[in-house]
mmCIF file of C-alpha atoms and ligand atoms in Angstrom:
data_model
loop_
_atom_site.group_PDB
_atom_site.id
_atom_site.type_symbol
_atom_site.label_atom_id
_atom_site.label_comp_id
_atom_site.label_asym_id
_atom_site.label_seq_id
_atom_site.Cartn_x
_atom_site.Cartn_y
_atom_site.Cartn_z
ATOM 1 C CA UNK A 8 -39.556 27.405 0.248
ATOM 2 C CA UNK A 9 -38.164 25.842 3.409
ATOM 3 C CA UNK A 10 -40.963 23.305 3.445
ATOM 4 C CA UNK A 11 -39.665 21.795 0.246
ATOM 5 C CA UNK A 12 -36.336 20.889 1.815
ATOM 6 C CA UNK A 13 -35.866 17.301 2.703
ATOM 7 C CA UNK A 14 -35.580 16.586 6.376
ATOM 8 C CA UNK A 15 -31.976 15.514 6.484
ATOM 9 C CA UNK A 16 -30.756 18.655 4.873
ATOM 10 C CA UNK A 17 -31.618 20.906 7.745
ATOM 11 C CA UNK A 18 -30.962 18.529 10.554
ATOM 12 C CA UNK A 19 -27.269 18.876 11.247
ATOM 13 C CA UNK A 20 -25.975 15.534 10.162
ATOM 14 C CA UNK A 21 -23.512 13.821 12.387
ATOM 15 C CA UNK A 22 -21.292 11.338 10.656
ATOM 16 C CA UNK A 23 -19.475 9.216 13.138
ATOM 17 C CA UNK A 24 -16.374 7.239 12.397
ATOM 18 C CA UNK A 25 -16.575 4.177 14.571
ATOM 19 C CA UNK A 26 -12.839 3.803 14.838
ATOM 20 C CA UNK A 27 -11.862 7.421 15.068
ATOM 21 C CA UNK A 28 -14.387 9.325 17.129
ATOM 22 C CA UNK A 29 -14.518 12.175 14.670
ATOM 23 C CA UNK A 30 -17.608 14.268 14.315
ATOM 24 C CA UNK A 31 -18.402 16.110 11.144
ATOM 25 C CA UNK A 32 -21.132 18.686 11.264
ATOM 26 C CA UNK A 33 -22.892 19.492 8.044
ATOM 27 C CA UNK A 34 -24.774 22.735 7.842
ATOM 28 C CA UNK A 35 -27.925 23.553 5.921
ATOM 29 C CA UNK A 36 -26.777 25.629 2.977
ATOM 30 C CA UNK A 37 -24.616 24.167 0.211
ATOM 31 C CA UNK A 38 -21.085 25.464 0.657
ATOM 32 C CA UNK A 39 -20.578 25.696 -3.110
ATOM 33 C CA UNK A 40 -23.185 26.270 -5.831
ATOM 34 C CA UNK A 41 -22.463 23.003 -7.641
ATOM 35 C CA UNK A 42 -20.610 19.702 -7.360
ATOM 36 C CA UNK A 43 -19.555 17.596 -10.358
ATOM 37 C CA UNK A 44 -18.251 14.024 -10.116
ATOM 38 C CA UNK A 45 -16.147 12.083 -12.635
ATOM 39 C CA UNK A 46 -14.726 8.598 -12.273
ATOM 40 C CA UNK A 47 -15.393 4.883 -11.986
ATOM 41 C CA UNK A 48 -17.460 2.463 -9.893
ATOM 42 C CA UNK A 49 -16.283 4.031 -6.632
ATOM 43 C CA UNK A 50 -18.281 7.126 -7.635
ATOM 44 C CA UNK A 51 -20.893 5.821 -10.128
ATOM 45 C CA UNK A 52 -24.516 6.115 -8.984
ATOM 46 C CA UNK A 53 -26.301 4.586 -11.958
ATOM 47 C CA UNK A 54 -24.819 5.836 -15.225
ATOM 48 C CA UNK A 55 -24.272 2.304 -16.547
ATOM 49 C CA UNK A 56 -27.777 0.978 -15.883
ATOM 50 C CA UNK A 57 -28.922 1.246 -19.493
ATOM 51 C CA UNK A 58 -25.620 0.285 -21.095
ATOM 52 C CA UNK A 59 -24.799 -3.077 -22.625
ATOM 53 C CA UNK A 60 -22.146 -3.973 -20.053
ATOM 54 C CA UNK A 61 -21.168 -6.384 -17.312
ATOM 55 C CA UNK A 62 -20.230 -3.366 -15.189
ATOM 56 C CA UNK A 63 -23.702 -2.608 -13.860
ATOM 57 C CA UNK A 64 -25.251 -3.489 -10.541
ATOM 58 C CA UNK A 65 -28.855 -2.265 -10.508
ATOM 59 C CA UNK A 66 -30.033 -5.488 -8.854
ATOM 60 C CA UNK A 67 -30.174 -6.864 -5.298
ATOM 61 C CA UNK A 68 -28.279 -7.292 -3.049
ATOM 62 C CA UNK A 69 -26.725 -3.949 -4.107
ATOM 63 C CA UNK A 70 -28.475 -1.079 -2.367
ATOM 64 C CA UNK A 71 -29.755 -3.284 0.457
ATOM 65 C CA UNK A 72 -29.082 -0.410 2.882
ATOM 66 C CA UNK A 73 -30.045 2.401 0.484
ATOM 67 C CA UNK A 74 -33.397 4.202 0.683
ATOM 68 C CA UNK A 75 -34.145 3.617 -2.997
ATOM 69 C CA UNK A 76 -32.816 0.050 -3.105
ATOM 70 C CA UNK A 77 -30.578 -1.003 -6.017
ATOM 71 C CA UNK A 78 -29.804 2.117 -8.071
ATOM 72 C CA UNK A 79 -26.553 1.155 -9.775
ATOM 73 C CA UNK A 80 -24.333 2.117 -6.830
ATOM 74 C CA UNK A 81 -21.629 -0.533 -6.421
ATOM 75 C CA UNK A 82 -22.189 -0.957 -2.671
ATOM 76 C CA UNK A 83 -24.812 -1.701 -0.034
ATOM 77 C CA UNK A 84 -25.662 1.921 0.760
ATOM 78 C CA UNK A 85 -24.293 5.343 -0.058
ATOM 79 C CA UNK A 86 -21.015 5.778 -1.929
ATOM 80 C CA UNK A 87 -18.306 8.371 -1.440
ATOM 81 C CA UNK A 88 -19.840 10.774 -3.984
ATOM 82 C CA UNK A 89 -23.088 10.668 -1.987
ATOM 83 C CA UNK A 90 -21.318 11.355 1.306
ATOM 84 C CA UNK A 91 -19.381 14.229 -0.249
ATOM 85 C CA UNK A 92 -22.655 15.734 -1.549
ATOM 86 C CA UNK A 93 -23.993 15.589 2.014
ATOM 87 C CA UNK A 94 -20.864 17.080 3.550
ATOM 88 C CA UNK A 95 -21.037 19.918 1.018
ATOM 89 C CA UNK A 96 -24.582 20.596 2.206
ATOM 90 C CA UNK A 97 -26.649 19.589 -0.844
ATOM 91 C CA UNK A 98 -30.202 18.511 -0.140
ATOM 92 C CA UNK A 99 -29.950 15.676 -2.634
ATOM 93 C CA UNK A 100 -27.339 13.380 -4.088
ATOM 94 C CA UNK A 101 -26.034 14.689 -7.387
ATOM 95 C CA UNK A 102 -28.043 12.790 -10.032
ATOM 96 C CA UNK A 103 -26.439 10.495 -12.604
ATOM 97 C CA UNK A 104 -25.895 12.289 -15.919
ATOM 98 C CA UNK A 105 -27.882 9.499 -17.604
ATOM 99 C CA UNK A 106 -31.061 10.666 -15.844
ATOM 100 C CA UNK A 107 -30.435 14.246 -14.700
ATOM 101 C CA UNK A 108 -32.933 16.948 -15.602
ATOM 102 C CA UNK A 109 -31.729 20.355 -16.749
ATOM 103 C CA UNK A 110 -32.693 22.119 -13.541
ATOM 104 C CA UNK A 111 -30.908 19.496 -11.421
ATOM 105 C CA UNK A 112 -27.794 19.920 -13.541
ATOM 106 C CA UNK A 113 -27.327 23.487 -12.332
ATOM 107 C CA UNK A 114 -26.271 22.104 -8.919
ATOM 108 C CA UNK A 115 -24.004 19.485 -10.448
ATOM 109 C CA UNK A 116 -24.087 16.025 -11.976
ATOM 110 C CA UNK A 117 -22.415 12.663 -11.448
ATOM 111 C CA UNK A 118 -20.791 11.376 -14.680
ATOM 112 C CA UNK A 119 -18.920 8.413 -13.163
ATOM 113 C CA UNK A 120 -19.098 5.054 -14.912
ATOM 114 C CA UNK A 121 -18.177 1.683 -13.417
ATOM 115 C CA UNK A 122 -15.403 -0.071 -15.319
ATOM 116 C CA UNK A 123 -14.106 3.114 -16.950
ATOM 117 C CA UNK A 124 -10.616 4.528 -16.817
ATOM 118 C CA UNK A 125 -8.238 7.223 -17.943
ATOM 119 C CA UNK A 126 -7.459 5.252 -21.109
ATOM 120 C CA UNK A 127 -10.356 4.909 -23.499
ATOM 121 C CA UNK A 128 -10.025 1.144 -23.915
ATOM 122 C CA UNK A 129 -9.887 0.330 -20.183
ATOM 123 C CA UNK A 130 -12.947 -1.695 -19.184
ATOM 124 C CA UNK A 131 -13.925 -2.483 -22.779
ATOM 125 C CA UNK A 132 -13.514 -6.164 -21.846
ATOM 126 C CA UNK A 133 -16.730 -5.669 -19.831
ATOM 127 C CA UNK A 134 -18.766 -4.120 -22.659
ATOM 128 C CA UNK A 135 -19.813 -0.482 -22.841
ATOM 129 C CA UNK A 136 -18.385 1.905 -20.266
ATOM 130 C CA UNK A 137 -18.138 5.709 -20.314
ATOM 131 C CA UNK A 138 -14.454 6.621 -20.401
ATOM 132 C CA UNK A 139 -13.121 9.715 -18.660
ATOM 133 C CA UNK A 140 -12.812 11.463 -22.049
ATOM 134 C CA UNK A 141 -16.479 10.709 -22.778
ATOM 135 C CA UNK A 142 -17.461 11.957 -19.308
ATOM 136 C CA UNK A 143 -15.681 15.227 -20.080
ATOM 137 C CA UNK A 144 -17.668 15.383 -23.318
ATOM 138 C CA UNK A 145 -20.904 14.880 -21.345
ATOM 139 C CA UNK A 146 -19.849 17.772 -19.121
ATOM 140 C CA UNK A 147 -19.868 20.029 -22.215
ATOM 141 C CA UNK A 148 -23.501 19.024 -22.799
ATOM 142 C CA UNK A 149 -24.293 19.934 -19.190
ATOM 143 C CA UNK A 150 -22.566 23.300 -19.487
ATOM 144 C CA UNK A 151 -24.583 24.190 -22.605
ATOM 145 C CA UNK A 152 -27.783 23.411 -20.690
ATOM 146 C CA UNK A 153 -26.673 25.492 -17.697
ATOM 147 C CA UNK A 154 -25.773 28.414 -19.963
ATOM 148 C CA UNK A 155 -29.234 28.390 -21.473
ATOM 149 C CA UNK A 156 -30.962 27.955 -18.069
ATOM 150 C CA UNK A 157 -28.959 30.865 -16.683
ATOM 151 C CA UNK A 158 -30.025 33.236 -19.464
ATOM 152 C CA UNK A 159 -27.422 32.608 -22.174
ATOM 153 C CA UNK A 160 -24.774 34.727 -20.500
ATOM 154 C CA UNK A 161 -21.689 32.576 -20.966
ATOM 155 C CA UNK A 162 -19.497 34.843 -18.891
ATOM 156 C CA UNK A 163 -21.963 34.654 -15.982
ATOM 157 C CA UNK A 164 -22.030 30.844 -16.180
ATOM 158 C CA UNK A 165 -18.232 30.802 -16.477
ATOM 159 C CA UNK A 166 -17.912 32.676 -13.172
ATOM 160 C CA UNK A 167 -20.520 30.381 -11.609
ATOM 161 C CA UNK A 168 -18.663 27.205 -12.640
ATOM 162 C CA UNK A 169 -15.426 28.472 -11.092
ATOM 163 C CA UNK A 170 -16.987 28.328 -7.627
ATOM 164 C CA UNK A 171 -17.939 24.647 -7.858
ATOM 165 C CA UNK A 172 -16.137 21.516 -6.673
ATOM 166 C CA UNK A 173 -15.052 18.869 -9.176
ATOM 167 C CA UNK A 174 -14.173 15.401 -7.805
ATOM 168 C CA UNK A 175 -12.302 13.055 -10.149
ATOM 169 C CA UNK A 176 -11.477 9.438 -9.287
ATOM 170 C CA UNK A 177 -10.117 7.429 -12.186
ATOM 171 C CA UNK A 178 -7.252 4.987 -12.777
ATOM 172 C CA UNK A 179 -8.245 1.786 -10.939
ATOM 173 C CA UNK A 180 -9.611 0.215 -14.111
ATOM 174 C CA UNK A 181 -6.493 1.137 -16.064
ATOM 175 C CA UNK A 182 -4.956 -1.516 -13.802
ATOM 176 C CA UNK A 183 -7.785 -3.962 -13.007
ATOM 177 C CA UNK A 184 -9.447 -3.954 -16.425
ATOM 178 C CA UNK A 185 -6.402 -3.275 -18.557
ATOM 179 C CA UNK A 186 -2.801 -3.615 -17.352
ATOM 180 C CA UNK A 187 -3.476 -6.715 -15.247
ATOM 181 C CA UNK A 188 -5.653 -8.370 -17.854
ATOM 182 C CA UNK A 189 -3.013 -9.555 -20.339
ATOM 183 C CA UNK A 190 -5.464 -11.828 -22.195
ATOM 184 C CA UNK A 191 -7.404 -8.771 -23.388
ATOM 185 C CA UNK A 192 -4.857 -5.974 -23.473
ATOM 186 C CA UNK A 193 -1.274 -5.795 -24.730
ATOM 187 C CA UNK A 194 -0.232 -3.056 -22.281
ATOM 188 C CA UNK A 195 1.433 -5.358 -19.735
ATOM 189 C CA UNK A 196 3.966 -6.576 -22.244
ATOM 190 C CA UNK A 197 4.435 -3.144 -23.826
ATOM 191 C CA UNK A 198 5.223 -1.103 -20.728
ATOM 192 C CA UNK A 199 6.972 -1.492 -17.413
ATOM 193 C CA UNK A 200 4.862 -0.377 -14.416
ATOM 194 C CA UNK A 201 6.920 2.844 -14.327
ATOM 195 C CA UNK A 202 6.318 3.572 -18.023
ATOM 196 C CA UNK A 203 2.632 2.729 -17.705
ATOM 197 C CA UNK A 204 2.191 5.079 -14.727
ATOM 198 C CA UNK A 205 3.950 7.846 -16.696
ATOM 199 C CA UNK A 206 1.611 7.272 -19.609
ATOM 200 C CA UNK A 207 -1.497 7.379 -17.403
ATOM 201 C CA UNK A 208 -0.382 10.513 -15.578
ATOM 202 C CA UNK A 209 0.382 12.263 -18.881
ATOM 203 C CA UNK A 210 -3.097 11.519 -20.196
ATOM 204 C CA UNK A 211 -4.686 12.410 -16.831
ATOM 205 C CA UNK A 212 -2.880 15.768 -16.872
ATOM 206 C CA UNK A 213 -4.355 16.664 -20.260
ATOM 207 C CA UNK A 214 -7.814 15.509 -19.139
ATOM 208 C CA UNK A 215 -7.633 17.745 -16.053
ATOM 209 C CA UNK A 216 -6.614 20.621 -18.330
ATOM 210 C CA UNK A 217 -9.746 19.989 -20.413
ATOM 211 C CA UNK A 218 -11.770 20.216 -17.203
ATOM 212 C CA UNK A 219 -9.975 23.444 -16.280
ATOM 213 C CA UNK A 220 -10.712 24.857 -19.725
ATOM 214 C CA UNK A 221 -14.398 24.058 -19.105
ATOM 215 C CA UNK A 222 -14.282 26.399 -16.122
ATOM 216 C CA UNK A 223 -13.235 24.109 -13.243
ATOM 217 C CA UNK A 224 -10.931 25.682 -10.649
ATOM 218 C CA UNK A 225 -11.489 23.651 -7.454
ATOM 219 C CA UNK A 226 -10.539 20.097 -8.357
ATOM 220 C CA UNK A 227 -10.027 17.085 -6.055
ATOM 221 C CA UNK A 228 -8.172 14.132 -7.592
ATOM 222 C CA UNK A 229 -8.651 10.809 -5.819
ATOM 223 C CA UNK A 230 -5.666 8.444 -5.707
ATOM 224 C CA UNK A 231 -5.921 4.688 -6.000
ATOM 225 C CA UNK A 232 -6.456 2.180 -3.210
ATOM 226 C CA UNK A 233 -4.497 -1.039 -2.693
ATOM 227 C CA UNK A 234 -6.116 -2.954 -5.545
ATOM 228 C CA UNK A 235 -3.928 -5.976 -4.765
ATOM 229 C CA UNK A 236 -5.767 -6.363 -1.440
ATOM 230 C CA UNK A 237 -9.262 -6.683 -2.952
ATOM 231 C CA UNK A 238 -10.914 -10.085 -2.519
ATOM 232 C CA UNK A 239 -11.233 -10.628 -6.268
ATOM 233 C CA UNK A 240 -7.583 -9.908 -7.092
ATOM 234 C CA UNK A 241 -6.509 -12.144 -4.213
ATOM 235 C CA UNK A 242 -8.680 -14.875 -5.689
ATOM 236 C CA UNK A 243 -7.255 -14.305 -9.191
ATOM 237 C CA UNK A 244 -3.520 -13.942 -8.489
ATOM 238 C CA UNK A 245 -1.221 -15.724 -6.027
ATOM 239 C CA UNK A 246 -0.966 -13.671 -2.870
ATOM 240 C CA UNK A 247 2.291 -12.781 -1.133
ATOM 241 C CA UNK A 248 3.259 -12.904 2.538
ATOM 242 C CA UNK A 249 1.694 -9.452 2.969
ATOM 243 C CA UNK A 250 -1.670 -11.123 2.419
ATOM 244 C CA UNK A 251 -2.123 -9.068 -0.772
ATOM 245 C CA UNK A 252 -0.929 -9.301 -4.380
ATOM 246 C CA UNK A 253 2.226 -7.222 -4.088
ATOM 247 C CA UNK A 254 2.975 -6.588 -7.748
ATOM 248 C CA UNK A 255 -0.483 -5.034 -8.219
ATOM 249 C CA UNK A 256 -0.026 -2.763 -5.212
ATOM 250 C CA UNK A 257 3.466 -1.849 -6.369
ATOM 251 C CA UNK A 258 2.208 -0.884 -9.838
ATOM 252 C CA UNK A 259 -0.573 1.228 -8.318
ATOM 253 C CA UNK A 260 1.972 2.893 -6.007
ATOM 254 C CA UNK A 261 3.844 4.066 -9.123
ATOM 255 C CA UNK A 262 0.688 5.923 -10.144
ATOM 256 C CA UNK A 263 0.034 7.342 -6.661
ATOM 257 C CA UNK A 264 3.646 8.496 -6.304
ATOM 258 C CA UNK A 265 3.183 10.684 -9.360
ATOM 259 C CA UNK A 266 0.105 12.454 -8.018
ATOM 260 C CA UNK A 267 1.865 15.025 -5.822
ATOM 261 C CA UNK A 268 4.122 16.188 -8.689
ATOM 262 C CA UNK A 269 1.060 16.218 -10.971
ATOM 263 C CA UNK A 270 -0.895 18.410 -8.556
ATOM 264 C CA UNK A 271 2.108 20.728 -8.071
ATOM 265 C CA UNK A 272 2.521 21.027 -11.856
ATOM 266 C CA UNK A 273 -1.151 21.739 -12.508
ATOM 267 C CA UNK A 274 -1.306 24.357 -9.744
ATOM 268 C CA UNK A 275 1.841 26.028 -11.051
ATOM 269 C CA UNK A 276 0.784 26.041 -14.706
ATOM 270 C CA UNK A 277 -2.942 26.796 -14.570
ATOM 271 C CA UNK A 278 -3.679 30.234 -13.230
ATOM 272 C CA UNK A 279 -6.194 30.386 -10.378
ATOM 273 C CA UNK A 280 -6.397 26.549 -10.233
ATOM 274 C CA UNK A 281 -6.702 24.773 -6.879
ATOM 275 C CA UNK A 282 -6.041 21.108 -7.508
ATOM 276 C CA UNK A 283 -5.770 18.801 -4.518
ATOM 277 C CA UNK A 284 -4.841 15.135 -4.105
ATOM 278 C CA UNK A 285 -6.948 12.808 -1.965
ATOM 279 C CA UNK A 286 -4.384 10.316 -0.725
ATOM 280 C CA UNK A 287 -6.545 7.198 -0.463
ATOM 281 C CA UNK A 288 -3.414 5.122 0.142
ATOM 282 C CA UNK A 289 -2.900 6.951 3.442
ATOM 283 C CA UNK A 290 -6.202 5.712 4.803
ATOM 284 C CA UNK A 291 -6.666 2.325 3.175
ATOM 285 C CA UNK A 292 -5.524 -0.337 5.573
ATOM 286 C CA UNK A 293 -3.818 -3.120 3.585
ATOM 287 C CA UNK A 294 -6.098 -5.728 5.018
ATOM 288 C CA UNK A 295 -5.362 -8.676 2.780
ATOM 289 C CA UNK A 296 -6.036 -11.207 5.508
ATOM 290 C CA UNK A 297 -9.422 -9.665 6.333
ATOM 291 C CA UNK A 298 -10.367 -9.345 2.701
ATOM 292 C CA UNK A 299 -13.692 -11.157 2.274
ATOM 293 C CA UNK A 300 -16.649 -10.052 0.199
ATOM 294 C CA UNK A 301 -19.949 -9.577 2.016
ATOM 295 C CA UNK A 302 -21.948 -11.139 -0.835
ATOM 296 C CA UNK A 303 -21.454 -14.262 -2.900
ATOM 297 C CA UNK A 304 -19.427 -13.043 -5.900
ATOM 298 C CA UNK A 305 -19.590 -14.142 -9.510
ATOM 299 C CA UNK A 306 -16.686 -16.011 -11.085
ATOM 300 C CA UNK A 307 -17.956 -15.584 -14.647
ATOM 301 C CA UNK A 308 -20.249 -12.791 -15.939
ATOM 302 C CA UNK A 309 -19.642 -9.602 -13.939
ATOM 303 C CA UNK A 310 -16.659 -11.273 -12.296
ATOM 304 C CA UNK A 311 -16.156 -10.119 -8.701
ATOM 305 C CA UNK A 312 -19.620 -8.525 -8.499
ATOM 306 C CA UNK A 313 -22.401 -9.910 -6.300
ATOM 307 C CA UNK A 314 -24.420 -12.804 -7.719
ATOM 308 C CA UNK A 315 -27.960 -11.409 -8.156
ATOM 309 C CA UNK A 316 -30.603 -11.936 -5.510
ATOM 310 C CA UNK A 317 -28.437 -13.664 -2.897
ATOM 311 C CA UNK A 318 -28.533 -12.587 0.746
ATOM 312 C CA UNK A 319 -25.535 -10.448 1.771
ATOM 313 C CA UNK A 320 -23.696 -10.819 5.085
ATOM 314 C CA UNK A 321 -25.518 -9.515 8.147
ATOM 315 C CA UNK A 322 -23.120 -7.176 9.955
ATOM 316 C CA UNK A 323 -22.281 -4.933 7.009
ATOM 317 C CA UNK A 324 -21.159 -1.934 9.049
ATOM 318 C CA UNK A 325 -18.113 -3.871 10.256
ATOM 319 C CA UNK A 326 -17.028 -5.119 6.847
ATOM 320 C CA UNK A 327 -14.533 -3.469 4.514
ATOM 321 C CA UNK A 328 -15.649 -5.012 1.211
ATOM 322 C CA UNK A 329 -19.150 -5.450 -0.134
ATOM 323 C CA UNK A 330 -18.278 -7.438 -3.263
ATOM 324 C CA UNK A 331 -14.968 -8.585 -4.731
ATOM 325 C CA UNK A 332 -13.780 -5.055 -5.551
ATOM 326 C CA UNK A 333 -15.894 -2.447 -3.804
ATOM 327 C CA UNK A 334 -16.042 -1.094 -0.257
ATOM 328 C CA UNK A 335 -19.122 -1.258 1.919
ATOM 329 C CA UNK A 336 -20.884 1.965 2.797
ATOM 330 C CA UNK A 337 -18.656 2.050 5.898
ATOM 331 C CA UNK A 338 -15.573 2.103 3.671
ATOM 332 C CA UNK A 339 -17.065 4.827 1.486
ATOM 333 C CA UNK A 340 -17.805 6.931 4.582
ATOM 334 C CA UNK A 341 -14.206 6.585 5.730
ATOM 335 C CA UNK A 342 -12.854 7.641 2.295
ATOM 336 C CA UNK A 343 -15.243 10.555 1.909
ATOM 337 C CA UNK A 344 -14.775 11.653 5.513
ATOM 338 C CA UNK A 345 -11.006 11.980 5.251
ATOM 339 C CA UNK A 346 -11.211 13.431 1.752
ATOM 340 C CA UNK A 347 -13.468 16.120 3.172
ATOM 341 C CA UNK A 348 -11.756 16.642 6.529
ATOM 342 C CA UNK A 349 -8.145 15.520 6.785
ATOM 343 C CA UNK A 350 -7.146 13.980 10.089
ATOM 344 C CA UNK A 351 -3.454 13.606 9.275
ATOM 345 C CA UNK A 352 -1.255 15.918 7.161
ATOM 346 C CA UNK A 353 -0.931 13.090 4.619
ATOM 347 C CA UNK A 354 -4.647 12.635 3.897
ATOM 348 C CA UNK A 355 -5.042 15.446 1.365
ATOM 349 C CA UNK A 356 -2.391 17.439 -0.459
ATOM 350 C CA UNK A 357 -2.192 20.397 -0.198
ATOM 351 C CA UNK A 358 -5.663 20.888 1.338
ATOM 352 C CA UNK A 359 -8.801 18.878 2.049
ATOM 353 C CA UNK A 360 -12.107 19.342 0.257
ATOM 354 C CA UNK A 361 -13.593 21.336 3.151
ATOM 355 C CA UNK A 362 -10.909 23.980 2.689
ATOM 356 C CA UNK A 363 -11.196 23.745 -1.093
ATOM 357 C CA UNK A 364 -14.885 24.636 -0.719
ATOM 358 C CA UNK A 365 -14.057 27.628 1.486
ATOM 359 C CA UNK A 366 -11.591 29.198 -0.964
HETATM 360 C C1 NAG B 27 -23.496 38.754 -17.964
HETATM 361 O O1 NAG B 27 -23.061 38.493 -16.646
HETATM 362 C C2 NAG B 27 -22.083 39.415 -16.185
HETATM 363 C C3 NAG B 27 -21.673 38.935 -14.798
HETATM 364 O O2 NAG B 27 -20.919 37.796 -14.878
HETATM 365 C C4 NAG B 27 -22.669 40.825 -16.148
HETATM 366 O O3 NAG B 27 -21.675 41.718 -15.724
HETATM 367 C C5 NAG B 27 -23.167 41.180 -17.532
HETATM 368 O O4 NAG B 27 -23.824 42.414 -17.450
HETATM 369 C C6 NAG B 27 -24.131 40.138 -18.047
HETATM 370 N N1 NAG B 27 -24.466 40.429 -19.437
HETATM 371 C C7 NAG B 27 -25.716 40.512 -19.854
HETATM 372 C C8 NAG B 27 -25.902 40.803 -21.304
HETATM 373 O O5 NAG B 27 -26.663 40.350 -19.107
HETATM 374 C C1 NAG B 28 4.784 -12.137 -4.816
HETATM 375 O O1 NAG B 28 4.388 -13.333 -5.433
HETATM 376 C C2 NAG B 28 4.691 -13.401 -6.822
HETATM 377 C C3 NAG B 28 4.063 -14.645 -7.397
HETATM 378 O O2 NAG B 28 4.203 -15.729 -6.538
HETATM 379 C C4 NAG B 28 6.209 -13.373 -7.000
HETATM 380 O O3 NAG B 28 6.521 -13.403 -8.381
HETATM 381 C C5 NAG B 28 6.737 -12.076 -6.387
HETATM 382 O O4 NAG B 28 8.129 -12.052 -6.442
HETATM 383 C C6 NAG B 28 6.287 -11.959 -4.931
HETATM 384 N N1 NAG B 28 6.647 -10.632 -4.483
HETATM 385 C C7 NAG B 28 7.250 -10.424 -3.329
HETATM 386 C C8 NAG B 28 7.560 -8.994 -2.996
HETATM 387 O O5 NAG B 28 7.521 -11.325 -2.561
HETATM 388 C C1 NAG B 29 3.925 22.579 -16.188
HETATM 389 O O1 NAG B 29 4.807 23.340 -16.989
HETATM 390 C C2 NAG B 29 6.131 22.833 -17.041
HETATM 391 C C3 NAG B 29 6.972 23.842 -17.780
HETATM 392 O O2 NAG B 29 6.391 24.174 -19.013
HETATM 393 C C4 NAG B 29 6.115 21.477 -17.710
HETATM 394 O O3 NAG B 29 7.400 20.926 -17.755
HETATM 395 C C5 NAG B 29 5.206 20.542 -16.906
HETATM 396 O O4 NAG B 29 5.079 19.285 -17.556
HETATM 397 C C6 NAG B 29 3.838 21.155 -16.727
HETATM 398 N N1 NAG B 29 3.068 20.293 -15.829
HETATM 399 C C7 NAG B 29 1.786 20.039 -15.987
HETATM 400 C C8 NAG B 29 1.158 19.080 -15.039
HETATM 401 O O5 NAG B 29 1.131 20.562 -16.862
HETATM 402 C C1 NAG B 30 0.214 9.456 0.883
HETATM 403 O O1 NAG B 30 0.190 8.435 1.856
HETATM 404 C C2 NAG B 30 1.318 7.606 1.837
HETATM 405 C C3 NAG B 30 1.062 6.443 2.767
HETATM 406 O O2 NAG B 30 0.830 6.870 4.073
HETATM 407 C C4 NAG B 30 2.534 8.455 2.207
HETATM 408 O O3 NAG B 30 3.688 7.643 2.189
HETATM 409 C C5 NAG B 30 2.670 9.591 1.211
HETATM 410 O O4 NAG B 30 3.726 10.449 1.566
HETATM 411 C C6 NAG B 30 1.388 10.397 1.129
HETATM 412 N N1 NAG B 30 1.481 11.350 0.028
HETATM 413 C C7 NAG B 30 1.287 12.643 0.197
HETATM 414 C C8 NAG B 30 1.396 13.508 -1.025
HETATM 415 O O5 NAG B 30 1.016 13.150 1.267
#
């Protein structure tokens, strides 16, 4: 059986953070039996490829540093879901739901969809996207398949699913492709940023409860990055002295500020639940003045995404952004690294994913 393992699984993998001198050792056996991923383009690994949407990137120069080339990942190489799969010890990336086989599903699936959000209509300006509610529906399909593959013993599968890790990263598009797109959506004029954040958190809370009711117990919720510092938002809106678009970052901060109370509430109300908050804002430098895309980005169709078939910048490991919105592989490694192993007490609340896995 060992001969079937891919090489990198059983070679202890050393992920090195250039700036931080941190070593993470990944062992051979998966630390949890399965890993499920929900969210948007920061997690998506190809679920949108066959959809009628602007939010798909299965063309060069995406994937220029990825073994399989362009796969629908919104970056040059691996994304944070891929790194987390590695850190958790899986011998493969979790496959996109759109193409996962039943036997692969037993170890977990990636449901994430670029452009999608907590609210069903977020991202609909781009065409088809798979909203968080629809991703939760797809998870039901997966569970039915796992139940039948595991011998139709629902209580056995229920116990199995409790041991797995569930990563959820949604909300960016409720700002980028909704609240801050007043030509398409009425939300901006209907709600103050405070009211809008309340609304999102309320809906997010019920979505996480749906996940819990599907058997999830170990859940990591990813906060939002400083969207107002992305190259595309800086190009679209007037920037402030900070170098970023302050009112976007302030609106996003309203959402992030509600995550700790959300996590506390979920852990108090759902028995046996271990929900944790990955505090992206604690490790996203607000680098407005260094905010350049690595590729030539589109100003029309697929706005902010790389123009197809152009050469990207050369020194990609030193760049923060790959296109107008998305981090390079280096950025993804930083996010996943500190989500998995906290290096300050503010990185993950109350615990990091490594400790979540060990529970
Ligand atoms: C189903 O799995 C449980 C363990 O979770 C076991 O105790 C039970 O005997 C199984 N039932 C059947 C019918 O195999
Ligand atoms: C940022 O710039 C916008 C638009 O120019 C302005 O309305 C806003 O007051 C500025 N914010 C700060 C904090 O300076
Ligand atoms: C937890 O329960 C309390 C009391 O019923 C309620 O006020 C609160 O909104 C709940 N929080 C969550 C996140 O479910
Ligand atoms: C998240 O990080 C921010 C920025 O460093 C910090 O102000 C905040 O307290 C952190 N939140 C938690 C729950 O640790």
